[in-house]
């Protein structure tokens, strides 16, 4: 386990509401008058979490690039899951397994937004390569709006091996790419499924793509050639939910 900083009003509120036992301290900007910040400080004290008032410069320092809005929390983050957790999570989800695989998303805002969509869709887990993705930084946590703490994040040492573990467990895998005629709306996403999206610039790596059962695109009649990876993630995950809600 390691300490990290949760930055901003909504992320701190999410940590206090969902995982207060891991919050080690809360820092509030000196002179801060925002009512929500004050309410969070009061709630933290009621939970016996130390609350300290610090200068804006100190909050800026621990927040990095993230906008802190006058409040941050030091959080004892659990370690990310490993490939050893995949089978257990799939077993717990059963036929409702919905897995998001991100092959090399390096922008923290994009990863955070993907985690937010995955949490909103009730995804079983999100799998990322251990060495080709941004970690759970303060920016990622803030962009996820609490999603980082609501969906299991698996750091796979070998992504192709993790995908084979999914397939061996009966999960059908669909990768997204722009150079195919198959529409994602024609893929049956009922039952245990995984969707794979590649990095912001290069897309899926070759071996990742070859491991997929299907490769599909999101049809775009407009003039744009591609979508932001977090937007595409939301579209595909909620298409899966739409299909699952329909009567067979």
Coordinates of N, CA and C in Angstrom, one line a residue:
X1 N 0.8 -1.2 0.0 CA 0.0 0.0 0.0 C 0.9 1.2 0.0
X2 N 0.4 2.3 -0.5 CA 1.1 3.6 -0.6 C 0.2 4.7 -0.4
X3 N 0.7 5.8 0.1 CA -0.1 7.0 0.3 C -0.1 7.8 -1.0
X4 N -1.3 8.4 -1.3 CA -1.5 9.3 -2.4 C -2.4 10.4 -2.0
X5 N -2.5 11.4 -2.8 CA -3.3 12.6 -2.4 C -4.6 12.6 -3.3
X6 N -5.7 12.7 -2.6 CA -7.0 12.9 -3.3 C -7.3 14.4 -3.3
X7 N -7.6 14.9 -4.4 CA -7.6 16.3 -4.6 C -9.0 16.8 -5.1
X8 N -9.5 17.8 -4.4 CA -10.7 18.5 -4.9 C -11.9 18.0 -4.0
X9 N -13.0 18.8 -4.1 CA -14.2 18.6 -3.3 C -14.9 17.3 -3.5
X10 N -15.2 17.0 -4.8 CA -15.9 15.8 -5.0 C -15.1 14.5 -4.7
X11 N -13.8 14.4 -5.1 CA -13.0 13.3 -4.8 C -12.9 13.1 -3.3
X12 N -12.6 14.1 -2.5 CA -12.5 14.0 -1.1 C -13.8 13.6 -0.5
X13 N -14.9 14.1 -0.9 CA -16.2 13.7 -0.4 C -16.4 12.2 -0.7
X14 N -16.1 11.8 -1.9 CA -16.2 10.3 -2.2 C -15.4 9.5 -1.3
X15 N -14.2 9.9 -1.0 CA -13.3 9.1 -0.1 C -13.9 9.0 1.3
X16 N -14.4 10.1 1.8 CA -15.0 10.2 3.1 C -16.3 9.3 3.2
X17 N -17.0 9.3 2.1 CA -18.3 8.6 2.1 C -18.1 7.1 1.9
X18 N -17.1 6.7 1.0 CA -16.9 5.3 0.6 C -15.8 4.6 1.2
X19 N -14.8 5.3 1.7 CA -13.6 4.6 2.2 C -12.8 5.4 3.2
X20 N -13.6 5.9 4.2 CA -13.0 6.8 5.2 C -11.9 6.2 6.0
X21 N -11.9 4.9 6.1 CA -10.9 4.2 7.0 C -9.5 4.4 6.4
X22 N -9.4 4.7 5.1 CA -8.1 4.8 4.4 C -7.7 6.3 4.3
X23 N -8.5 7.2 4.8 CA -8.1 8.6 4.8 C -7.3 8.9 6.0
X24 N -6.1 9.4 5.8 CA -5.1 9.6 6.9 C -5.2 11.0 7.5
X25 N -5.4 12.0 6.6 CA -5.5 13.4 7.1 C -6.1 14.2 6.0
X26 N -6.7 15.3 6.4 CA -7.3 16.3 5.4 C -6.6 17.6 5.6
X27 N -6.2 18.2 4.5 CA -5.6 19.5 4.5 C -6.6 20.5 3.8
X28 N -6.8 21.6 4.6 CA -7.7 22.6 4.1 C -7.0 23.9 3.9
X29 N -7.2 24.6 2.8 CA -6.5 25.9 2.6 C -6.8 26.9 3.7
X30 N -5.8 27.6 4.2 CA -6.1 28.6 5.2 C -7.0 29.7 4.6
X31 N -8.0 30.1 5.4 CA -8.9 31.2 5.0 C -10.0 30.7 4.1
X32 N -10.1 29.4 3.8 CA -11.1 28.8 2.9 C -12.5 29.0 3.5
X33 N -13.4 29.6 2.7 CA -14.7 29.9 3.2 C -15.8 29.1 2.5
X34 N -15.4 28.2 1.5 CA -16.4 27.5 0.8 C -17.2 26.6 1.7
X35 N -18.5 26.6 1.6 CA -19.3 25.9 2.6 C -19.1 24.4 2.5
X36 N -18.9 23.9 1.2 CA -18.7 22.4 1.1 C -17.4 22.0 1.7
X37 N -16.4 22.8 1.5 CA -15.1 22.5 2.1 C -15.2 22.5 3.6
X38 N -15.9 23.4 4.2 CA -16.1 23.5 5.6 C -16.9 22.3 6.1
X39 N -17.9 21.9 5.3 CA -18.7 20.7 5.7 C -17.8 19.4 5.7
X40 N -17.0 19.3 4.7 CA -16.1 18.1 4.6 C -15.1 18.1 5.8
X41 N -14.6 19.2 6.1 CA -13.7 19.3 7.3 C -14.4 18.9 8.6
X42 N -15.6 19.3 8.7 CA -16.4 18.9 9.9 C -16.7 17.4 9.9
X43 N -17.0 16.9 8.7 CA -17.3 15.5 8.6 C -16.0 14.7 9.0
X44 N -14.8 15.1 8.4 CA -13.6 14.4 8.7 C -13.3 14.4 10.2
X45 N -13.5 15.5 10.9 CA -13.2 15.6 12.3 C -14.2 14.6 13.0
X46 N -15.4 14.5 12.6 CA -16.4 13.6 13.3 C -15.9 12.2 13.1
X47 N -15.2 11.9 12.0 CA -14.7 10.5 11.8 C -13.3 10.3 12.4
X48 N -12.9 11.3 13.2 CA -11.6 11.2 13.9 C -10.4 11.2 12.9
X49 N -10.6 11.9 11.8 CA -9.5 12.1 10.8 C -8.9 13.5 11.1
X50 N -7.6 13.6 11.3 CA -6.9 14.9 11.5 C -7.2 15.9 10.4
X51 N -7.5 17.1 10.7 CA -7.7 18.1 9.7 C -6.7 19.3 10.1
X52 N -6.0 19.7 9.0 CA -5.0 20.7 9.2 C -5.2 21.8 8.2
X53 N -5.0 23.0 8.6 CA -5.1 24.2 7.7 C -3.7 24.5 7.2
X54 N -3.5 24.6 5.9 CA -2.2 24.9 5.3 C -2.4 26.0 4.3
X55 N -1.2 26.5 3.9 CA -1.2 27.5 2.8 C -1.6 27.0 1.5
X56 N -2.0 27.9 0.6 CA -2.3 27.5 -0.8 C -1.1 26.9 -1.4
X57 N 0.1 27.4 -1.2 CA 1.3 26.9 -1.8 C 1.5 25.4 -1.4
X58 N 1.2 25.1 -0.2 CA 1.4 23.7 0.2 C 0.4 22.8 -0.5
X59 N -0.9 23.2 -0.6 CA -1.9 22.4 -1.3 C -1.5 22.3 -2.7
X60 N -1.0 23.4 -3.3 CA -0.6 23.4 -4.7 C 0.5 22.3 -4.9
X61 N 1.4 22.3 -4.0 CA 2.6 21.3 -4.1 C 2.1 19.9 -4.1
X62 N 1.2 19.5 -3.2 CA 0.8 18.1 -3.1 C -0.2 17.7 -4.2
X63 N -0.8 18.7 -4.8 CA -1.8 18.5 -5.8 C -1.3 18.3 -7.2
X64 N 0.0 18.7 -7.4 CA 0.5 18.6 -8.7 C -0.3 19.4 -9.7
X65 N -0.7 18.8 -10.8 CA -1.5 19.5 -11.8 C -2.9 19.6 -11.5
X66 N -3.4 18.9 -10.5 CA -4.9 18.9 -10.3 C -5.3 20.1 -9.5
X67 N -6.5 20.6 -9.8 CA -7.1 21.8 -9.1 C -7.7 21.3 -7.8
X68 N -7.2 21.8 -6.7 CA -7.6 21.3 -5.4 C -8.8 21.9 -4.8
X69 N -9.2 23.1 -5.2 CA -10.4 23.7 -4.7 C -10.4 24.0 -3.2
X70 N -9.2 24.0 -2.6 CA -9.1 24.3 -1.2 C -9.1 23.2 -0.3
X71 N -9.1 21.9 -0.8 CA -9.1 20.7 0.1 C -8.4 19.5 -0.6
X72 N -7.6 18.8 0.2 CA -7.0 17.6 -0.3 C -7.0 16.6 0.9
X73 N -6.9 15.3 0.6 CA -6.8 14.3 1.6 C -5.7 13.3 1.3
X74 N -4.9 13.0 2.3 CA -3.9 12.0 2.2 C -4.6 10.6 2.4
X75 N -4.4 9.7 1.4 CA -5.2 8.5 1.3 C -4.2 7.3 1.2
X76 N -4.4 6.3 2.0 CA -3.7 5.1 1.9 C -4.3 4.2 0.9
X77 N -3.8 4.3 -0.3 CA -4.4 3.6 -1.4 C -4.1 2.1 -1.4
X78 N -5.1 1.2 -1.6 CA -4.8 -0.2 -1.7 C -4.0 -0.4 -3.0
X79 N -3.2 -1.5 -3.1 CA -2.5 -1.7 -4.3 C -3.4 -2.1 -5.4
X80 N -3.0 -1.7 -6.7 CA -3.8 -2.1 -7.8 C -3.8 -3.7 -7.9
X81 N -4.9 -4.2 -8.4 CA -5.0 -5.6 -8.6 C -4.0 -6.2 -9.6
X82 N -3.8 -7.5 -9.6 CA -2.9 -8.1 -10.6 C -3.7 -9.1 -11.4
X83 N -3.0 -9.7 -12.3 CA -3.7 -10.8 -13.2 C -4.2 -11.9 -12.3
X84 N -3.7 -12.1 -11.1 CA -4.2 -13.2 -10.3 C -5.6 -12.9 -9.8
X85 N -6.1 -11.7 -9.9 CA -7.4 -11.3 -9.4 C -8.5 -11.5 -10.5
X86 N -8.1 -11.7 -11.7 CA -9.0 -11.6 -12.8 C -10.1 -12.8 -12.7
X87 N -9.6 -14.0 -12.5 CA -10.6 -15.1 -12.4 C -11.6 -14.9 -11.2
X88 N -11.1 -14.5 -10.1 CA -12.0 -14.3 -9.0 C -13.1 -13.3 -9.3
X89 N -12.7 -12.1 -9.9 CA -13.7 -11.1 -10.2 C -14.7 -11.6 -11.2
X90 N -14.2 -12.4 -12.2 CA -15.1 -12.9 -13.2 C -16.1 -13.9 -12.6
X91 N -15.6 -14.7 -11.7 CA -16.5 -15.6 -11.0 C -17.6 -14.9 -10.2
X92 N -17.2 -13.8 -9.5 CA -18.1 -13.1 -8.7 C -19.2 -12.4 -9.6
X93 N -18.8 -12.0 -10.9 CA -19.7 -11.3 -11.8 C -20.6 -12.3 -12.5
X94 N -20.1 -13.5 -12.8 CA -20.8 -14.5 -13.6 C -21.2 -14.0 -15.0
X95 N -22.4 -14.2 -15.4 CA -22.8 -13.9 -16.7 C -22.9 -12.4 -17.0
X96 N -22.8 -11.6 -15.9 CA -22.9 -10.2 -16.1 C -21.6 -9.5 -16.2
X97 N -20.5 -10.3 -16.3 CA -19.2 -9.7 -16.4 C -19.0 -8.7 -17.6
X98 N -18.5 -7.5 -17.2 CA -18.3 -6.5 -18.2 C -17.0 -5.9 -17.9
X99 N -16.0 -6.1 -18.8 CA -14.6 -5.8 -18.5 C -14.2 -4.7 -19.5
X100 N -13.5 -3.7 -19.0 CA -12.9 -2.7 -19.9 C -11.4 -2.9 -19.9
X101 N -10.8 -2.9 -21.1 CA -9.3 -3.1 -21.2 C -8.8 -1.9 -21.9
X102 N -7.8 -1.2 -21.3 CA -7.2 0.0 -21.9 C -5.8 -0.3 -22.3
X103 N -5.5 -0.4 -23.5 CA -4.1 -0.8 -24.0 C -3.2 0.4 -24.1
X104 N -2.7 1.0 -23.0 CA -1.7 2.0 -23.1 C -2.3 3.4 -23.0
X105 N -3.3 3.7 -22.3 CA -3.8 5.1 -22.1 C -2.9 5.8 -21.2
X106 N -2.3 6.8 -21.6 CA -1.2 7.5 -20.8 C -1.6 8.9 -20.3
X107 N -2.7 9.4 -20.9 CA -3.2 10.7 -20.4 C -4.0 10.6 -19.1
X108 N -3.6 11.2 -18.0 CA -4.3 11.0 -16.7 C -5.8 11.4 -16.8
X109 N -6.1 12.5 -17.5 CA -7.5 12.9 -17.6 C -8.3 11.9 -18.4
X110 N -7.7 11.3 -19.4 CA -8.5 10.2 -20.1 C -8.7 9.0 -19.3
X111 N -7.6 8.5 -18.6 CA -7.8 7.4 -17.7 C -8.8 7.6 -16.6
X112 N -8.8 8.8 -16.0 CA -9.8 9.1 -15.0 C -11.2 9.1 -15.6
X113 N -11.4 9.7 -16.8 CA -12.7 9.7 -17.4 C -13.2 8.3 -17.7
X114 N -12.2 7.5 -18.2 CA -12.6 6.1 -18.5 C -13.0 5.3 -17.2
X115 N -12.3 5.6 -16.1 CA -12.7 4.9 -14.8 C -14.0 5.4 -14.4
X116 N -14.3 6.7 -14.6 CA -15.6 7.2 -14.2 C -16.7 6.5 -15.0
X117 N -16.6 6.4 -16.3 CA -17.6 5.7 -17.2 C -17.7 4.2 -16.8
X118 N -16.6 3.6 -16.5 CA -16.6 2.2 -16.1 C -17.4 2.0 -14.8
X119 N -17.1 2.9 -13.8 CA -17.9 2.8 -12.5 C -19.4 3.1 -12.8
X120 N -19.7 4.0 -13.6 CA -21.1 4.4 -13.9 C -21.8 3.2 -14.5
X121 N -21.1 2.4 -15.4 CA -21.7 1.3 -16.1 C -21.6 0.0 -15.2
X122 N -21.1 0.1 -14.1 CA -21.0 -1.1 -13.2 C -20.0 -2.2 -13.8
X123 N -18.9 -1.7 -14.4 CA -18.0 -2.6 -14.9 C -17.4 -3.5 -13.8
X124 N -17.1 -4.7 -14.2 CA -16.5 -5.7 -13.3 C -15.1 -5.4 -12.9
X125 N -14.3 -4.9 -13.9 CA -12.9 -4.4 -13.6 C -12.5 -3.6 -14.8
X126 N -11.4 -2.9 -14.6 CA -10.6 -2.2 -15.7 C -9.2 -2.8 -15.7
X127 N -8.8 -3.2 -16.9 CA -7.4 -3.8 -17.0 C -6.5 -2.9 -17.8
X128 N -5.4 -2.6 -17.3 CA -4.4 -1.8 -18.0 C -3.0 -2.5 -17.9
X129 N -2.2 -2.2 -18.9 CA -0.8 -2.8 -18.8 C 0.0 -2.1 -17.7
X130 N 0.8 -2.9 -17.0 CA 1.5 -2.3 -15.8 C 2.5 -1.3 -16.2
X131 N 3.1 -1.4 -17.4 CA 4.2 -0.5 -17.8 C 3.9 0.4 -18.9
X132 N 2.7 0.4 -19.4 CA 2.4 1.3 -20.5 C 1.1 2.1 -20.2
X133 N 1.0 2.6 -19.0 CA -0.2 3.4 -18.6 C 0.1 4.3 -17.4
X134 N -0.6 5.4 -17.3 CA -0.4 6.2 -16.2 C -1.0 5.6 -15.0
X135 N -0.4 5.8 -13.8 CA -0.9 5.2 -12.6 C -2.1 6.0 -12.0
X136 N -2.4 5.7 -10.7 CA -3.5 6.4 -10.1 C -3.0 7.7 -9.4
X137 N -2.7 8.7 -10.3 CA -2.2 9.9 -9.8 C -3.3 10.8 -9.3
X138 N -3.0 11.9 -8.5 CA -4.1 12.8 -8.1 C -5.0 13.3 -9.3
X139 N -4.4 13.5 -10.4 CA -5.1 14.0 -11.6 C -6.1 12.9 -12.0
X140 N -5.6 11.7 -12.1 CA -6.5 10.6 -12.5 C -7.7 10.4 -11.5
X141 N -7.4 10.5 -10.2 CA -8.4 10.4 -9.2 C -9.5 11.5 -9.3
X142 N -9.0 12.7 -9.5 CA -9.9 13.8 -9.6 C -10.8 13.7 -10.9
X143 N -10.2 13.3 -12.0 CA -10.9 13.1 -13.3 C -11.9 12.0 -13.2
X144 N -11.6 11.0 -12.3 CA -12.6 9.9 -12.2 C -13.8 10.2 -11.4
X145 N -13.8 11.3 -10.7 CA -14.9 11.7 -9.8 C -15.3 10.6 -8.9
X146 N -14.4 9.9 -8.3 CA -14.7 8.8 -7.4 C -14.7 7.4 -8.0
X147 N -14.7 7.4 -9.4 CA -14.7 6.1 -10.1 C -13.5 5.2 -9.8
X148 N -12.3 5.9 -9.5 CA -11.1 5.1 -9.2 C -11.3 4.3 -7.9
X149 N -12.2 4.6 -7.1 CA -12.4 3.9 -5.8 C -13.6 2.9 -5.9
X150 N -14.2 2.9 -7.1 CA -15.5 2.1 -7.2 C -15.4 1.0 -8.2
X151 N -14.3 0.9 -8.9 CA -14.2 -0.2 -9.9 C -12.8 -0.8 -9.7
X152 N -12.6 -2.1 -9.6 CA -11.3 -2.7 -9.5 C -10.4 -2.4 -10.7
X153 N -9.2 -1.9 -10.4 CA -8.2 -1.6 -11.5 C -7.1 -2.7 -11.4
X154 N -6.9 -3.4 -12.5 CA -5.9 -4.4 -12.6 C -4.8 -4.0 -13.5
X155 N -3.6 -4.1 -12.9 CA -2.3 -3.8 -13.6 C -1.7 -5.1 -14.1
X156 N -1.8 -5.3 -15.4 CA -1.4 -6.6 -16.0 C 0.1 -6.5 -16.4
X157 N 0.9 -7.4 -15.9 CA 2.3 -7.5 -16.4 C 2.3 -7.8 -17.9
X158 N 1.5 -8.7 -18.3 CA 1.4 -9.1 -19.7 C 0.0 -9.0 -20.2
X159 N -0.3 -8.0 -20.9 CA -1.7 -7.8 -21.3 C -2.3 -8.9 -22.2
X160 N -1.5 -9.4 -23.1 CA -2.0 -10.5 -24.0 C -2.3 -11.7 -23.1
X161 N -1.5 -12.0 -22.1 CA -1.8 -13.1 -21.3 C -3.1 -12.9 -20.5
X162 N -3.3 -11.6 -20.0 CA -4.5 -11.3 -19.3 C -5.8 -11.5 -20.2
X163 N -5.6 -11.1 -21.5 CA -6.7 -11.3 -22.4 C -7.0 -12.8 -22.6
X164 N -6.0 -13.6 -22.7 CA -6.2 -15.0 -22.8 C -6.9 -15.6 -21.6
X165 N -6.6 -15.1 -20.4 CA -7.3 -15.5 -19.2 C -8.8 -15.2 -19.3
X166 N -9.1 -14.0 -19.8 CA -10.5 -13.7 -20.1 C -11.2 -14.7 -21.0
X167 N -10.5 -15.0 -22.1 CA -11.1 -15.9 -23.1 C -11.2 -17.3 -22.5
X168 N -10.3 -17.7 -21.8 CA -10.4 -19.1 -21.2 C -11.5 -19.2 -20.2
X169 N -11.9 -18.0 -19.7 CA -13.1 -18.0 -18.7 C -14.4 -17.8 -19.4
X170 N -14.4 -17.8 -20.7 CA -15.6 -17.6 -21.5 C -16.0 -16.2 -21.8
X171 N -15.1 -15.3 -21.7 CA -15.4 -13.9 -22.0 C -15.1 -13.6 -23.5
X172 N -16.1 -13.0 -24.2 CA -15.9 -12.6 -25.6 C -15.3 -11.2 -25.6
X173 N -14.3 -11.0 -26.5 CA -13.5 -9.8 -26.4 C -13.7 -9.0 -27.8
X174 N -14.1 -7.8 -27.6 CA -14.2 -6.9 -28.8 C -13.3 -5.7 -28.7
X175 N -12.4 -5.6 -29.7 CA -11.5 -4.4 -29.7 C -12.0 -3.4 -30.7
X176 N -11.8 -2.1 -30.3 CA -12.2 -1.0 -31.2 C -11.1 -0.5 -32.1
X177 N -11.4 -0.3 -33.3 CA -10.4 0.3 -34.3 C -11.2 0.9 -35.4
X178 N -10.6 1.9 -36.0 CA -11.3 2.6 -37.1 C -11.2 2.0 -38.4
X179 N -10.3 1.0 -38.6 CA -10.1 0.5 -40.0 C -10.8 -0.8 -40.2
X180 N -12.1 -0.9 -39.8 CA -12.9 -2.1 -40.0 C -14.3 -1.6 -40.4
X181 N -15.0 -2.5 -41.1 CA -16.3 -2.2 -41.5 C -17.4 -2.6 -40.5
X182 N -17.0 -3.4 -39.6 CA -17.9 -4.0 -38.6 C -18.3 -2.9 -37.6
X183 N -19.6 -2.7 -37.4 CA -20.1 -1.7 -36.5 C -20.2 -2.4 -35.1
X184 N -19.8 -1.6 -34.1 CA -19.9 -2.1 -32.7 C -21.3 -2.4 -32.3
X185 N -22.3 -1.8 -33.0 CA -23.7 -2.0 -32.7 C -24.2 -3.3 -33.2
X186 N -23.4 -4.0 -34.0 CA -23.8 -5.3 -34.6 C -23.2 -6.5 -33.7
X187 N -22.4 -6.1 -32.7 CA -21.8 -7.1 -31.9 C -22.7 -7.5 -30.7
X188 N -22.9 -8.7 -30.4 CA -23.7 -9.1 -29.3 C -22.9 -9.0 -28.0
X189 N -23.3 -8.1 -27.2 CA -22.6 -7.8 -25.9 C -23.3 -8.3 -24.7
X190 N -24.3 -9.2 -24.9 CA -24.9 -9.8 -23.7 C -24.0 -11.0 -23.3
X191 N -24.1 -11.2 -22.0 CA -23.2 -12.3 -21.4 C -21.8 -11.7 -21.1
X192 N -20.9 -12.5 -20.7 CA -19.6 -12.0 -20.3 C -18.8 -11.4 -21.5
X193 N -18.5 -10.2 -21.4 CA -17.8 -9.5 -22.5 C -16.7 -8.6 -22.0
X194 N -15.7 -8.3 -22.9 CA -14.7 -7.3 -22.6 C -14.6 -6.4 -23.8
X195 N -14.3 -5.2 -23.6 CA -14.1 -4.2 -24.7 C -12.7 -3.7 -24.5
X196 N -12.0 -3.6 -25.6 CA -10.6 -3.2 -25.6 C -10.4 -1.9 -26.4
X197 N -9.8 -0.9 -25.8 CA -9.5 0.4 -26.5 C -8.0 0.6 -26.4
X198 N -7.5 1.1 -27.5 CA -6.0 1.4 -27.5 C -5.6 2.7 -27.0
X199 N -4.4 3.1 -27.2 CA -3.8 4.3 -26.7 C -4.3 5.5 -27.5
X200 N -4.1 6.7 -27.0 CA -4.7 7.9 -27.6 C -4.2 8.1 -29.1
X201 N -2.9 7.7 -29.3 CA -2.4 8.0 -30.7 C -2.2 6.8 -31.5
X202 N -1.9 5.6 -31.0 CA -1.5 4.5 -31.8 C -2.6 3.4 -31.8
X203 N -3.6 3.5 -31.0 CA -4.6 2.5 -30.9 C -4.1 1.2 -30.3
X204 N -4.8 0.1 -30.5 CA -4.3 -1.2 -30.0 C -3.0 -1.7 -30.6
X205 N -2.2 -2.3 -29.8 CA -1.0 -2.9 -30.3 C -1.4 -4.2 -31.1
X206 N -0.5 -4.6 -31.9 CA -0.8 -5.7 -32.8 C -1.2 -7.0 -32.1
X207 N -0.4 -7.4 -31.1 CA -0.7 -8.6 -30.4 C -2.1 -8.5 -29.6
X208 N -2.4 -7.3 -29.1 CA -3.6 -7.1 -28.4 C -4.8 -7.3 -29.4
X209 N -4.6 -6.7 -30.6 CA -5.7 -6.8 -31.6 C -5.9 -8.3 -32.0
X210 N -4.8 -9.0 -32.2 CA -4.9 -10.4 -32.7 C -5.6 -11.3 -31.6
X211 N -5.6 -10.9 -30.4 CA -6.2 -11.7 -29.3 C -7.7 -11.5 -29.2
X212 N -8.2 -10.4 -29.8 CA -9.6 -10.1 -29.8 C -10.4 -11.1 -30.6
X213 N -11.6 -11.3 -30.2 CA -12.5 -12.2 -31.0 C -13.2 -11.4 -32.1
X214 N -13.4 -10.1 -31.9 CA -14.0 -9.2 -32.9 C -13.3 -7.9 -32.8
X215 N -13.3 -7.2 -34.0 CA -12.7 -5.9 -34.1 C -13.8 -5.0 -34.7
X216 N -14.2 -4.0 -34.1 CA -15.4 -3.2 -34.6 C -15.1 -1.7 -34.4
X217 N -15.9 -0.9 -35.1 CA -15.7 0.6 -35.0 C -17.0 1.2 -34.5
X218 N -16.9 2.4 -34.0 CA -18.1 3.2 -33.7 C -18.4 4.0 -35.0
X219 N -19.6 3.8 -35.6 CA -19.9 4.5 -36.9 C -20.0 6.0 -36.6
X220 N -19.3 6.8 -37.5 CA -19.4 8.2 -37.3 C -19.7 8.9 -38.6
X221 N -20.9 9.3 -38.8 CA -21.3 9.9 -40.1 C -20.8 11.3 -40.3
X222 N -20.2 11.9 -39.2 CA -19.7 13.3 -39.3 C -18.4 13.4 -39.9
X223 N -17.7 14.5 -39.7 CA -16.5 14.8 -40.4 C -15.2 14.3 -39.6
X224 N -15.4 14.0 -38.3 CA -14.3 13.6 -37.5 C -13.9 12.1 -37.8
X225 N -12.6 11.9 -37.7 CA -12.1 10.5 -38.0 C -12.1 9.7 -36.8
X226 N -12.0 10.2 -35.6 CA -11.9 9.4 -34.4 C -12.5 10.2 -33.2
X227 N -12.7 9.4 -32.1 CA -13.2 10.0 -30.9 C -12.2 9.9 -29.8
X228 N -12.3 10.8 -28.8 CA -11.4 10.7 -27.6 C -11.7 9.3 -27.0
X229 N -10.6 8.7 -26.4 CA -10.8 7.3 -25.9 C -11.8 7.3 -24.8
X230 N -11.9 8.3 -24.0 CA -12.8 8.2 -22.9 C -14.3 8.4 -23.4
X231 N -14.5 9.1 -24.4 CA -15.8 9.2 -25.0 C -16.2 7.9 -25.7
X232 N -15.3 7.3 -26.4 CA -15.5 6.0 -27.0 C -15.8 4.9 -25.9
X233 N -15.1 5.0 -24.8 CA -15.3 4.0 -23.7 C -16.8 4.1 -23.2
X234 N -17.2 5.3 -23.0 CA -18.6 5.5 -22.5 C -19.6 5.0 -23.5
X235 N -19.4 5.2 -24.8 CA -20.4 4.8 -25.8 C -20.5 3.3 -25.8
X236 N -19.3 2.6 -25.8 CA -19.3 1.1 -25.9 C -19.9 0.5 -24.7
X237 N -19.5 0.9 -23.5 CA -20.0 0.3 -22.3 C -21.5 0.5 -22.1
X238 N -22.0 1.6 -22.5 CA -23.4 1.8 -22.4 C -24.2 1.2 -23.5
X239 N -23.6 0.9 -24.6 CA -24.2 0.0 -25.6 C -24.4 -1.4 -25.1
X240 N -23.4 -1.8 -24.4 CA -23.5 -3.2 -23.7 C -24.6 -3.2 -22.7
X241 N -24.8 -2.1 -21.9 CA -25.8 -2.1 -21.0 C -27.2 -2.0 -21.7
X242 N -27.3 -1.3 -22.8 CA -28.5 -1.2 -23.5 C -29.0 -2.5 -24.0
X243 N -28.0 -3.3 -24.6 CA -28.3 -4.6 -25.1 C -28.8 -5.5 -23.9
X244 N -28.2 -5.4 -22.8 CA -28.5 -6.3 -21.7 C -29.9 -6.0 -21.1
X245 N -30.3 -4.8 -21.3 CA -31.6 -4.4 -20.7 C -32.8 -4.8 -21.6
X246 N -32.5 -5.1 -22.9 CA -33.5 -5.6 -23.8 C -34.0 -7.0 -23.5
X247 N -35.2 -7.3 -23.7 CA -35.7 -8.6 -23.5 C -35.3 -9.5 -24.7
X248 N -34.9 -10.7 -24.4 CA -34.4 -11.5 -25.5 C -35.5 -12.1 -26.3

